[in-house]
Coordinates of C-alpha atoms in Angstrom, one line a residue:
M1 CA -38.2 7.9 -10.5
K2 CA -36.7 5.8 -7.6
Y3 CA -32.5 6.3 -8.8
P4 CA -32.6 9.6 -10.9
P5 CA -29.5 9.9 -12.4
L6 CA -26.9 11.8 -12.2
R7 CA -27.8 14.3 -14.4
D8 CA -29.9 15.2 -13.1
Y9 CA -28.6 15.9 -9.5
G10 CA -27.1 19.2 -8.2
V11 CA -25.1 19.7 -5.5
I12 CA -24.9 22.5 -3.2
G13 CA -23.2 23.5 -0.1
N14 CA -20.3 25.5 2.2
D15 CA -16.6 24.8 3.3
D16 CA -16.8 21.5 4.9
R17 CA -20.4 19.5 4.2
C18 CA -22.7 19.1 0.5
A19 CA -25.7 17.4 -0.1
L20 CA -27.0 16.6 -3.7
V21 CA -30.8 17.8 -4.9
S22 CA -32.9 16.4 -7.2
R23 CA -34.0 17.5 -10.3
H24 CA -37.5 16.4 -8.0
G25 CA -36.8 18.4 -5.1
S26 CA -35.4 15.5 -3.2
I27 CA -31.9 16.0 -1.7
D28 CA -30.8 12.0 -1.2
W29 CA -27.1 12.2 -0.1
C30 CA -26.3 14.6 3.0
C31 CA -24.2 14.1 5.6
F32 CA -23.5 16.7 8.3
P33 CA -20.9 17.8 10.3
H34 CA -19.0 17.8 7.7
L35 CA -17.9 16.0 4.4
E36 CA -16.7 12.5 5.7
S37 CA -18.9 12.2 8.0
S38 CA -21.7 10.4 8.1
S39 CA -24.8 11.6 5.9
V40 CA -28.5 12.3 7.6
F41 CA -29.8 11.5 4.3
A42 CA -28.9 9.0 1.4
R43 CA -31.6 7.8 -0.7
L44 CA -28.9 8.3 -3.4
L45 CA -27.6 4.7 -1.8
D46 CA -30.7 2.9 -0.8
A47 CA -34.7 4.1 -2.0
A48 CA -36.7 2.7 0.4
D49 CA -34.5 2.9 3.2
G50 CA -32.1 6.0 3.2
G51 CA -34.1 9.1 3.8
H52 CA -34.8 12.4 2.1
F53 CA -35.7 15.3 2.7
A54 CA -38.4 16.1 -0.6
I55 CA -40.4 19.1 -2.4
S56 CA -42.6 18.2 -4.9
P57 CA -45.8 19.2 -6.5
A58 CA -48.8 17.4 -5.6
A59 CA -49.3 17.0 -8.9
A60 CA -47.9 17.0 -12.3
Y61 CA -45.3 18.5 -13.4
E62 CA -42.9 19.5 -15.2
A63 CA -39.2 20.1 -13.5
H64 CA -35.9 21.9 -14.6
F65 CA -33.5 23.7 -12.7
D66 CA -30.8 25.7 -13.1
Y67 CA -27.5 27.7 -10.4
V68 CA -28.4 31.7 -9.8
D69 CA -25.5 33.3 -12.0
R70 CA -22.0 32.9 -10.8
T71 CA -23.5 31.1 -7.0
N72 CA -23.2 27.7 -6.1
V73 CA -27.4 28.1 -4.8
L74 CA -29.5 26.3 -6.6
E75 CA -33.6 27.1 -8.1
T76 CA -35.8 24.2 -8.9
T77 CA -38.8 25.1 -11.0
F78 CA -42.5 23.2 -10.5
E79 CA -44.5 23.7 -13.7
T80 CA -48.0 22.2 -13.8
A81 CA -52.1 22.7 -15.0
N82 CA -52.7 25.5 -12.6
G83 CA -49.2 27.5 -11.7
Q84 CA -45.3 27.5 -11.6
A85 CA -43.6 27.6 -7.9
T86 CA -39.5 27.3 -7.6
V87 CA -37.6 25.9 -4.5
T88 CA -34.5 27.4 -3.9
D89 CA -32.4 25.4 -2.4
F90 CA -28.7 26.4 -0.6
M91 CA -26.6 26.1 2.3
P92 CA -25.6 29.6 4.2
I93 CA -22.3 31.0 3.6
P94 CA -22.0 34.2 6.0
D95 CA -20.3 37.5 5.0
G96 CA -18.2 39.4 6.2
S97 CA -19.2 42.8 4.3
T98 CA -22.4 42.1 5.5
G99 CA -21.2 42.7 9.0
A100 CA -22.5 39.9 10.2
E101 CA -19.9 39.0 13.2
R102 CA -20.0 35.0 14.7
E103 CA -18.0 34.0 17.2
S104 CA -16.3 30.7 15.2
G105 CA -18.5 27.8 17.5
V106 CA -22.0 29.5 15.8
E107 CA -20.3 30.5 13.0
E108 CA -19.9 26.6 12.9
L109 CA -23.8 25.5 13.6
F110 CA -24.6 28.4 11.4
Q111 CA -23.8 26.1 8.6
Q112 CA -24.6 22.8 8.9
A113 CA -28.2 24.1 7.3
I114 CA -30.2 23.6 4.7
Y115 CA -32.2 26.4 3.9
R116 CA -35.8 26.2 1.4
R117 CA -37.2 28.5 -0.1
L118 CA -41.0 27.8 -1.3
E119 CA -42.0 30.7 -4.1
C120 CA -45.1 31.1 -6.5
D121 CA -44.5 32.2 -9.5
R122 CA -48.3 31.9 -11.1
G123 CA -50.9 30.5 -10.3
E124 CA -51.2 28.3 -7.2
I125 CA -50.1 25.6 -6.5
D126 CA -49.0 22.7 -3.9
L127 CA -46.4 21.4 -3.0
E128 CA -45.3 18.2 -0.7
L129 CA -42.7 17.8 2.0
E130 CA -41.7 14.2 3.1
F131 CA -38.8 14.8 5.4
A132 CA -37.4 11.1 6.2
P133 CA -33.4 11.4 8.1
R134 CA -31.7 8.2 9.0
F135 CA -29.0 9.3 10.5
D136 CA -25.3 7.3 10.4
Y137 CA -25.5 6.2 6.9
A138 CA -29.2 4.3 7.7
R139 CA -28.3 2.6 10.2
T140 CA -29.6 4.6 13.0
T141 CA -33.7 6.0 11.8
P142 CA -34.0 8.6 15.3
S143 CA -37.5 9.7 17.2
L144 CA -40.1 12.5 16.3
E145 CA -41.2 15.1 17.9
R146 CA -43.0 18.2 16.8
V147 CA -41.8 21.4 18.8
D148 CA -43.7 24.9 17.4
D149 CA -42.0 25.7 14.3
G150 CA -41.6 22.3 13.7
V151 CA -39.9 18.5 14.1
L152 CA -36.8 17.8 16.7
A153 CA -34.8 13.9 14.7
A154 CA -32.7 13.3 17.5
G155 CA -30.7 9.6 18.0
E156 CA -28.4 9.1 20.5
D157 CA -26.6 11.7 19.8
E158 CA -27.4 13.6 17.0
R159 CA -30.2 16.0 16.5
L160 CA -31.7 17.6 12.7
A161 CA -34.4 20.1 13.1
L162 CA -36.9 20.7 11.0
Y163 CA -38.0 23.7 10.5
A164 CA -41.7 24.5 9.1
G165 CA -42.2 28.2 10.3
G166 CA -46.4 27.7 9.9
A167 CA -45.6 28.1 6.6
I168 CA -46.9 24.0 6.1
D169 CA -49.8 22.4 6.5
D170 CA -51.1 19.5 7.6
L171 CA -47.6 18.8 9.2
E172 CA -47.4 14.7 10.2
L173 CA -46.0 12.1 11.9
S174 CA -46.0 8.6 10.9
S175 CA -44.9 5.0 13.0
S176 CA -42.1 5.2 10.0
A177 CA -40.7 8.5 11.1
T178 CA -41.5 10.3 8.0
V179 CA -43.2 13.7 8.5
T180 CA -45.4 15.3 6.0
G181 CA -47.0 18.0 4.5
T182 CA -48.0 21.2 2.4
A183 CA -46.9 24.4 0.9
S184 CA -50.4 25.4 -0.6
L185 CA -49.0 29.1 -2.7
E186 CA -50.8 31.3 -4.2
A187 CA -49.1 33.4 -6.9
G188 CA -46.7 35.4 -5.3
Q189 CA -46.2 34.0 -2.0
S190 CA -43.2 32.2 0.0
C191 CA -42.3 30.8 2.9
W192 CA -39.0 29.0 4.2
T193 CA -38.8 25.0 5.4
G194 CA -35.3 24.2 6.0
V195 CA -33.1 21.7 8.2
Q196 CA -30.7 22.8 10.7
Y197 CA -28.3 19.7 12.3
G198 CA -27.4 19.6 16.0
G199 CA -30.8 21.8 17.1
R200 CA -33.2 24.1 15.9
E201 CA -30.7 26.8 16.7
P202 CA -30.2 28.8 15.2
L203 CA -32.2 28.8 11.8
A204 CA -35.1 28.9 13.5
T205 CA -34.4 32.7 14.8
G206 CA -32.4 33.6 12.1
D207 CA -34.0 36.1 8.8
P208 CA -33.6 33.0 5.7
E209 CA -33.8 36.3 3.2
A210 CA -30.9 38.3 4.4
T211 CA -28.6 34.7 5.1
L212 CA -30.1 33.7 0.8
D213 CA -28.5 37.3 0.4
E214 CA -25.9 37.4 2.3
T215 CA -24.7 33.7 0.4
K216 CA -25.1 34.6 -3.1
R217 CA -22.6 38.3 -2.1
Y218 CA -20.5 36.3 -0.9
W219 CA -19.8 32.7 -4.0
R220 CA -20.5 36.5 -6.6
E221 CA -17.5 38.4 -4.7
W222 CA -15.9 34.9 -4.5
L223 CA -15.5 33.9 -8.1
G224 CA -14.5 37.6 -9.0
H225 CA -15.5 40.0 -11.4
R226 CA -14.7 38.3 -14.5
E227 CA -18.0 38.8 -16.6
E228 CA -16.7 38.7 -19.2
P229 CA -14.1 36.9 -21.3
P230 CA -10.7 37.6 -22.0
G231 CA -9.3 37.8 -24.8
A232 CA -10.6 35.4 -27.9
M233 CA -12.5 32.2 -25.5
P234 CA -15.6 30.9 -26.6
E235 CA -18.4 32.2 -23.6
R236 CA -19.6 28.3 -22.8
W237 CA -15.9 27.9 -21.9
H238 CA -16.0 30.6 -20.2
E239 CA -19.0 29.7 -18.1
M240 CA -18.1 26.1 -17.8
V241 CA -14.9 27.5 -16.3
G242 CA -17.2 29.7 -14.0
R243 CA -19.0 26.9 -13.1
S244 CA -15.8 24.7 -12.0
E245 CA -14.6 26.8 -10.1
L246 CA -17.6 26.9 -7.7
V247 CA -18.3 23.5 -7.3
L248 CA -14.0 23.0 -6.4
K249 CA -15.1 26.0 -3.8
L250 CA -18.0 23.9 -3.0
L251 CA -15.3 20.6 -1.5
I252 CA -12.2 22.8 -0.3
H253 CA -12.4 22.4 3.4
Q254 CA -11.8 25.4 5.1
E255 CA -10.4 25.0 7.1
T256 CA -7.9 22.6 6.5
G257 CA -7.1 23.8 2.5
A258 CA -7.7 20.2 1.7
I259 CA -10.4 19.4 -2.1
P260 CA -12.0 15.7 -1.8
A261 CA -12.0 14.2 -4.5
A262 CA -16.0 14.2 -4.5
A263 CA -18.7 14.4 -2.4
T264 CA -19.7 11.3 -2.4
T265 CA -19.5 7.7 -2.4
S266 CA -19.8 4.3 -3.7
I267 CA -21.5 5.5 -7.1
P268 CA -20.3 2.8 -9.4
E269 CA -17.8 3.1 -11.9
K270 CA -19.5 1.0 -14.1
I271 CA -23.9 -0.1 -12.8
G272 CA -23.6 -3.4 -12.3
S273 CA -20.3 -3.2 -10.4
D274 CA -18.9 -4.2 -7.7
R275 CA -15.7 -1.0 -8.2
T276 CA -17.4 1.4 -5.9
W277 CA -15.4 3.6 -3.8
D278 CA -15.6 6.1 -1.0
Y279 CA -14.1 9.5 -2.5
R280 CA -14.6 12.1 0.3
Y281 CA -9.9 11.7 1.0
N282 CA -8.1 14.3 -0.7
W283 CA -5.5 12.6 -2.9
I284 CA -1.4 13.1 -3.0
R285 CA -1.6 13.1 -7.0
D286 CA -4.6 15.6 -6.7
A287 CA -1.6 18.3 -6.0
K288 CA 0.2 19.2 -8.7
F289 CA -2.8 20.5 -11.2
T290 CA -5.0 21.2 -8.1
V291 CA -2.3 23.9 -7.3
Q292 CA -2.5 25.1 -11.4
A293 CA -6.0 25.5 -11.7
L294 CA -6.5 27.5 -8.7
H295 CA -2.8 29.9 -10.0
D296 CA -4.1 30.2 -13.5
T297 CA -8.4 31.2 -11.6
G298 CA -6.1 34.3 -9.5
H299 CA -7.2 31.6 -6.5
R300 CA -4.1 33.1 -4.9
E301 CA -5.7 32.1 -1.4
E302 CA -7.0 28.7 -2.3
A303 CA -3.5 27.1 -3.6
R304 CA -1.7 29.4 -1.0
K305 CA -3.5 27.1 1.6
Y306 CA -4.0 24.4 0.0
F307 CA 0.4 24.2 -0.6
E308 CA 0.1 24.6 3.0
W309 CA -1.8 21.6 3.5
F310 CA 0.1 19.5 1.2
A311 CA 3.4 20.9 2.6
D312 CA 2.6 19.9 6.4
I313 CA 2.7 16.5 4.6
A314 CA 6.3 16.7 3.2
R315 CA 7.7 17.4 5.7
T316 CA 6.8 13.4 7.4
D317 CA 9.1 10.2 6.7
P318 CA 9.1 9.9 3.6
E319 CA 8.5 6.8 4.4
D320 CA 5.3 7.3 5.8
I321 CA 3.8 9.0 2.9
Q322 CA -0.4 7.4 1.7
P323 CA -1.8 8.2 -0.9
L324 CA -4.9 9.9 0.4
Y325 CA -5.5 12.1 3.8
D326 CA -9.2 12.4 5.3
L327 CA -9.8 16.3 5.3
H328 CA -8.8 16.9 8.7
G329 CA -4.6 15.4 7.9
E330 CA -6.0 11.5 9.1
T331 CA -4.3 8.2 8.2
D332 CA -5.9 5.8 9.5
I333 CA -8.3 5.4 7.2
V334 CA -10.1 2.1 7.5
E335 CA -12.7 0.6 4.6
R336 CA -15.3 -0.9 5.9
E337 CA -18.7 -2.2 3.6
L338 CA -22.5 -1.5 4.2
E339 CA -25.0 -4.5 4.0
H340 CA -27.7 -2.9 4.9
L341 CA -27.1 0.1 1.5
A342 CA -28.6 -1.9 -1.9
G343 CA -26.3 1.1 -3.2
Y344 CA -26.9 3.6 -6.4
R345 CA -29.7 1.7 -8.6
E346 CA -29.1 -1.5 -6.1
T347 CA -25.2 -1.9 -8.0
G348 CA -23.4 -2.6 -4.5
P349 CA -21.4 -2.8 -2.8
V350 CA -21.2 0.5 -0.5
R351 CA -18.7 1.1 1.1
I352 CA -16.7 3.9 4.2
G353 CA -13.2 4.2 3.8
N354 CA -10.8 3.6 1.6
G355 CA -9.3 0.7 0.8
A356 CA -6.5 2.5 -1.1
A357 CA -4.1 4.7 1.9
P358 CA -1.9 2.1 2.9
Q359 CA -1.2 1.4 -0.2
R360 CA 2.6 1.7 -1.8
Q361 CA 2.4 4.6 -4.8
L362 CA 5.6 6.3 -5.7
D363 CA 3.3 8.6 -7.5
V364 CA 3.0 10.5 -4.5
Y365 CA 6.5 11.7 -4.9
G366 CA 7.2 14.2 -7.8
T367 CA 3.8 15.5 -7.5
I368 CA 4.3 16.9 -3.5
V369 CA 7.9 17.7 -5.9
Q370 CA 5.9 19.3 -8.1
A371 CA 3.5 21.3 -6.6
I372 CA 5.8 22.7 -4.1
Y373 CA 7.9 23.5 -7.7
E374 CA 4.7 24.9 -9.3
T375 CA 4.2 27.0 -6.4
M376 CA 7.3 28.6 -6.8
Q377 CA 6.6 29.3 -9.8
F378 CA 3.1 31.6 -8.7
D379 CA 3.9 32.8 -5.4
E380 CA 6.3 35.0 -4.1
T381 CA 5.7 34.8 -0.6
T382 CA 7.2 30.8 -0.4
D383 CA 10.5 30.2 1.2
I384 CA 11.7 27.5 -0.7
R385 CA 14.6 27.1 2.6
D386 CA 11.2 26.1 5.2
E387 CA 10.8 23.7 2.6
W388 CA 13.5 22.6 1.2
D389 CA 15.0 20.0 4.1
A390 CA 11.1 18.0 3.2
I391 CA 11.9 18.2 -0.7
Y392 CA 15.6 17.2 0.3
S393 CA 14.3 14.4 2.1
I394 CA 11.7 13.2 -0.5
V395 CA 14.1 13.5 -3.5
D396 CA 17.4 11.8 -1.8
Y397 CA 14.4 8.7 -1.1
V398 CA 13.7 8.7 -4.3
C399 CA 16.5 8.0 -5.4
D400 CA 16.5 4.5 -3.0
H401 CA 13.3 3.9 -3.9
W402 CA 11.9 4.5 -7.9
N403 CA 13.3 1.3 -8.7
E404 CA 10.0 -0.5 -6.5
R405 CA 6.9 -2.0 -7.6
D406 CA 4.0 -0.7 -6.8
A407 CA -0.1 -0.5 -6.5
G408 CA 1.0 2.7 -9.3
I409 CA -1.9 5.6 -10.1
W410 CA -4.5 3.0 -10.5
E411 CA -4.6 2.0 -7.5
F412 CA -5.0 -1.8 -8.7
R413 CA -5.2 -3.4 -5.3
D414 CA -3.5 -6.7 -6.0
E415 CA -0.9 -6.1 -8.2
R416 CA 2.9 -4.9 -7.7
R417 CA 4.6 -3.4 -11.3
H418 CA 7.0 -1.5 -12.3
F419 CA 4.0 1.4 -13.8
L420 CA 4.9 4.2 -15.8
H421 CA 2.8 6.5 -14.7
S422 CA 5.4 5.4 -10.8
K423 CA 8.7 6.3 -12.6
L424 CA 7.6 9.4 -14.8
L425 CA 6.7 10.6 -11.0
C426 CA 9.9 9.4 -9.7
W427 CA 11.8 11.3 -12.7
V428 CA 10.0 14.9 -11.8
A429 CA 10.5 14.5 -8.7
L430 CA 14.1 14.5 -9.1
D431 CA 14.1 16.4 -12.0
R432 CA 11.9 19.6 -10.2
G433 CA 14.2 18.1 -7.1
L434 CA 17.6 19.3 -9.1
A435 CA 15.7 22.1 -10.6
L436 CA 15.2 24.1 -7.3
A437 CA 19.0 23.6 -5.7
A438 CA 20.0 25.4 -8.4
D439 CA 17.2 28.2 -9.1
H440 CA 17.3 29.1 -5.4
D441 CA 21.4 27.7 -4.8
L442 CA 20.3 25.8 -2.4
E443 CA 22.9 23.1 -0.9
A444 CA 22.1 19.3 -3.0
P445 CA 23.9 16.3 -3.6
I446 CA 23.2 17.4 -7.3
D447 CA 25.7 14.5 -8.6
R448 CA 23.6 11.5 -7.0
W449 CA 20.5 12.7 -7.5
T450 CA 21.5 13.0 -11.7
E451 CA 22.4 10.7 -11.7
S452 CA 19.1 8.7 -9.9
R453 CA 17.3 11.3 -12.8
D454 CA 19.2 9.7 -15.8
A455 CA 18.5 5.9 -14.5
V456 CA 14.7 6.4 -14.6
R457 CA 14.5 8.8 -17.9
E458 CA 17.1 5.2 -19.4
A459 CA 14.0 2.7 -17.5
I460 CA 10.8 4.3 -19.3
E461 CA 12.3 4.8 -23.1
T462 CA 14.2 1.1 -22.3
R463 CA 11.6 -0.3 -20.9
G464 CA 8.5 1.2 -20.6
Y465 CA 7.9 2.4 -24.6
S466 CA 6.7 -0.6 -27.0
E467 CA 8.1 -0.8 -30.2
S468 CA 5.1 -3.1 -31.6
A469 CA 2.6 -1.0 -30.5
E470 CA 4.1 1.9 -30.6
S471 CA 3.8 3.7 -28.1
F472 CA 4.3 3.9 -24.6
V473 CA 2.9 1.4 -22.2
Q474 CA 1.1 0.5 -18.8
H475 CA 4.0 -0.7 -16.8
F476 CA 7.4 -2.0 -17.8
E477 CA 6.4 -6.1 -17.9
T478 CA 3.9 -5.6 -21.1
D479 CA 4.5 -4.7 -24.3
E480 CA 0.2 -4.2 -25.5
A481 CA -1.7 -2.2 -22.3
I482 CA -2.0 1.2 -23.6
D483 CA -2.8 3.5 -20.1
A484 CA -3.8 6.9 -20.7
V485 CA -1.2 8.2 -18.2
A486 CA 1.7 8.1 -21.4
L487 CA -0.9 11.6 -22.3
L488 CA 1.9 12.5 -19.1
I489 CA 4.6 12.9 -21.0
P490 CA 4.9 15.8 -22.4
I491 CA 3.2 17.0 -20.0
Y492 CA 5.3 17.1 -17.7
E493 CA 7.9 17.2 -21.0
F494 CA 9.7 13.9 -20.1
L495 CA 10.0 14.8 -23.5
P496 CA 8.8 17.1 -25.6
P497 CA 5.7 17.5 -28.2
E498 CA 7.4 17.0 -31.8
D499 CA 9.4 13.3 -30.5
D500 CA 8.7 10.7 -32.3
R501 CA 7.8 8.6 -29.6
V502 CA 5.5 11.0 -28.5
Q503 CA 3.7 11.7 -31.7
S504 CA 3.7 7.7 -32.0
T505 CA 2.0 6.9 -28.4
I506 CA -0.7 9.7 -29.0
D507 CA -1.6 8.6 -32.3
T508 CA -1.8 4.5 -30.6
V509 CA -4.8 6.0 -27.6
L510 CA -6.2 7.7 -30.4
E511 CA -7.2 4.7 -31.7
R512 CA -6.9 2.2 -29.2
L513 CA -8.4 4.5 -26.5
T514 CA -10.3 7.3 -27.9
T515 CA -14.2 6.9 -28.4
D516 CA -15.9 8.6 -31.5
E517 CA -16.4 11.8 -29.9
G518 CA -12.7 11.8 -28.1
F519 CA -13.9 10.1 -24.0
V520 CA -10.9 8.1 -23.6
V521 CA -10.8 5.4 -21.6
R522 CA -8.4 5.3 -19.0
F523 CA -6.2 1.1 -19.9
V524 CA -6.8 -1.5 -22.6
D525 CA -4.9 -4.5 -22.8
S526 CA -4.0 -4.9 -19.1
E527 CA -3.6 -8.6 -17.8
I528 CA -4.3 -6.8 -14.5
R529 CA -8.0 -6.0 -15.2
P530 CA -10.6 -6.0 -18.2
D531 CA -10.7 -3.2 -20.8
E532 CA -12.9 -0.1 -19.7
Q533 CA -15.6 0.5 -21.7
T534 CA -16.1 4.4 -20.3
G535 CA -14.7 7.0 -21.0
F536 CA -12.9 8.7 -17.9
V537 CA -13.3 11.9 -18.3
L538 CA -9.5 13.7 -17.2
C539 CA -8.2 11.8 -19.6
S540 CA -9.5 13.3 -22.0
C541 CA -8.7 16.4 -20.2
W542 CA -5.2 14.6 -21.0
L543 CA -6.0 13.9 -24.7
I544 CA -6.8 17.4 -25.1
D545 CA -4.0 18.7 -23.4
A546 CA -2.1 16.7 -25.6
L547 CA -2.9 16.9 -28.8
V548 CA -2.6 21.4 -28.0
L549 CA 1.0 21.1 -27.4
S550 CA 1.6 18.5 -30.4
N551 CA -0.2 21.3 -32.6
R552 CA -3.5 19.3 -33.2
I553 CA -5.6 22.3 -33.0
D554 CA -8.6 21.6 -35.0
L555 CA -8.7 17.8 -33.2
A556 CA -8.2 18.9 -29.3
R557 CA -11.5 22.3 -30.0
E558 CA -13.8 19.3 -31.7
Y559 CA -13.1 17.1 -27.9
F560 CA -13.2 19.6 -26.0
E561 CA -16.4 20.8 -27.3
S562 CA -17.4 16.6 -26.7
L563 CA -17.0 17.1 -22.9
L564 CA -18.3 20.4 -22.5
D565 CA -21.9 18.7 -24.2
C566 CA -21.9 15.7 -21.8
A567 CA -21.5 17.5 -18.6
N568 CA -25.0 17.8 -17.2
P569 CA -27.3 20.6 -17.2
L570 CA -25.3 23.0 -14.8
G571 CA -22.4 21.7 -16.2
L572 CA -21.0 19.1 -13.7
Y573 CA -19.3 16.3 -14.4
A574 CA -19.2 13.0 -12.2
E575 CA -15.6 10.7 -13.0
K576 CA -16.6 9.0 -16.3
I577 CA -19.4 9.3 -19.3
D578 CA -20.3 6.0 -21.3
P579 CA -19.4 6.6 -24.7
D580 CA -22.5 5.1 -25.6
D581 CA -25.0 7.1 -24.1
G582 CA -23.7 10.2 -22.0
T583 CA -25.0 8.6 -18.5
L584 CA -22.3 10.1 -16.1
L585 CA -21.4 6.9 -13.3
G586 CA -19.0 7.4 -10.7
N587 CA -18.9 10.3 -7.6
F588 CA -20.3 13.3 -8.0
P589 CA -19.4 16.0 -8.7
Q590 CA -15.7 14.6 -9.4
A591 CA -13.7 17.3 -8.5
F592 CA -10.7 15.6 -10.7
S593 CA -12.8 15.7 -13.9
H594 CA -13.5 19.8 -13.3
L595 CA -10.0 20.3 -12.5
G596 CA -8.9 18.1 -16.1
L597 CA -11.2 21.2 -17.6
I598 CA -9.9 23.5 -16.7
N599 CA -6.3 23.0 -17.3
S600 CA -8.1 21.8 -21.2
V601 CA -9.7 26.0 -21.5
T602 CA -6.0 26.6 -20.7
Y603 CA -4.0 25.3 -23.0
L604 CA -6.6 26.3 -25.5
S605 CA -6.6 28.8 -24.7
R606 CA -3.0 29.7 -25.0
A607 CA -2.9 28.5 -28.1
L608 CA -5.1 30.4 -29.6
E609 CA -4.4 33.6 -28.3
V610 CA -0.8 34.2 -27.1
D611 CA -0.4 38.2 -27.2
G612 CA -3.7 38.1 -29.0
D613 CA -1.9 37.3 -32.8
V614 CA -1.5 33.3 -32.8
T615 CA -4.6 31.5 -34.3
P616 CA -4.0 28.0 -35.7
E617 CA -2.6 28.7 -38.8
N618 CA 0.6 30.0 -37.5
F619 CA 1.0 28.4 -34.2
H620 CA 4.6 27.5 -33.0
P621 CA 4.9 24.9 -29.9
D622 CA 6.7 28.1 -28.0
H623 CA 3.3 29.5 -27.3
V624 CA 2.1 27.5 -26.1
E625 CA 3.7 26.2 -22.4
T626 CA 2.9 22.8 -20.5
L627 CA 0.8 23.9 -17.6
F628 CA 4.4 23.4 -15.5
R629 CA 6.1 26.4 -16.7
R630 CA 5.9 29.6 -15.4
G631 CA 3.2 31.8 -17.9
D632 CA 0.2 33.8 -17.7
S633 CA -3.3 32.3 -18.1
P634 CA -6.0 34.1 -19.9
T635 CA -8.3 32.8 -17.3
T636 CA -7.3 34.9 -14.8

């Protein structure tokens, strides 16, 4: 298939890099040396010229893939008329428990590799290899040179080695900078191939079987020993939470703790649309949900590192805080179009960088304060006094600027409005700032902050709610634009779930934004941009959470099960789902989608079993705390 659907892709990776591997055995997306670096394989964005590393049978075949249990090691099984083979793909991670000590520089090189094991399970099979690296987003076609154990591809300042180890027969180099070869295997036989960025070492001289064992062990130990679902959580939910945890860990930058929104750039939100963005950056607004998800799943070290990352950003001048940063904390992010690439399924433009970086988005301030507030609920080692100067500055800044227009959560590029979400998060910044000051006996201008908080509340209640629409609306200048962000009002405890305006808002979202399957589009009837037709996974999770808080447990569970059905066969989500055919759209895999899933499982689990005896029949709102309160989660 020229452009496989996202359902046909798996992701492998480690610490700071990812690769997408299709069900047909082709690595179609990979950037080295880091996830946000330029690509060495980009067939995902240009089937003809993007570059790839493919392994598949020479004869007709059927294929399916799955992860090795509780790991990010991917196995693809090919069946032909004469035999069956399994290709195992992974990026290596050194496991300290093996005693394999590596200097930092060597370890970095060790991880800048992809290992591929070819094994014949029964019969006999010929596997064809095709290696076509294209550096710098396919702007550089490298030169190829035969070496003892494979081929070295070289660009002006990049090298990528194909390791064949003598197991690949008939290795040929074409004038089009493509390497082909064949591995002929019989039952019980196996061989190794792979690529090493920067040169031939250490892949060429390492022990690949030991490395595979190390990598499996690492993932399983990181995930922990939660082999059985806690409480009454269904096995299926438990498995999907585990997969979502593993996806998040793949995306977490080991050095800085930052988490990109996704592993890819320019997968369109809709085929034929020019809404193609680079998501390989960390959005500040993700912080509050990320901290909660990491703590709820017991990953304290990652949560702490992520806290340190955004806390460092919080110490800058509030005026200079951006909506997004690169994974190393850099702020100079320029958006450019790569006109030479056709785009996924011929949908362009292909973009690198992101023009939303310099936007003004007032919600970032509430996000930071909420994330710090949330961290204080879980991490007793954090001293709020170390962060108070930064929090004080942010909350004080919100007092002066909350009533300004901004670009909003959906980053409208040509519009500035008084967006509901931005005002809500300004209220959060003030409310949590006051709570932190009171809880920890910290000095603060209480009267000033309280007056501003009350003013924001009045503005939201009087200008953000439409009597005619019977719902909170997208921004203050409309009576008709319905936006899924209104579902966050009870989640942030701006109003209680039983408030009539909250309930009517949920009813309106169900009527106007929700498909029969429970997929929620972001907004409708907005004069800023035409209605969306595809379900936004995170918004669907928000609806599930709001339904749980409203004691509509049966409907919440029905929609959650429907959402689980729409993951790809490996349990991975993109940003959006086409409600007509279940097609996954947008960048992939999407961190926000997996964060939303983890948090929705938290809500549902709390509703279905608190202290072992709460069921939908005897549910009471007091049993289910919002995500942003102290509480133990059944997912840990």
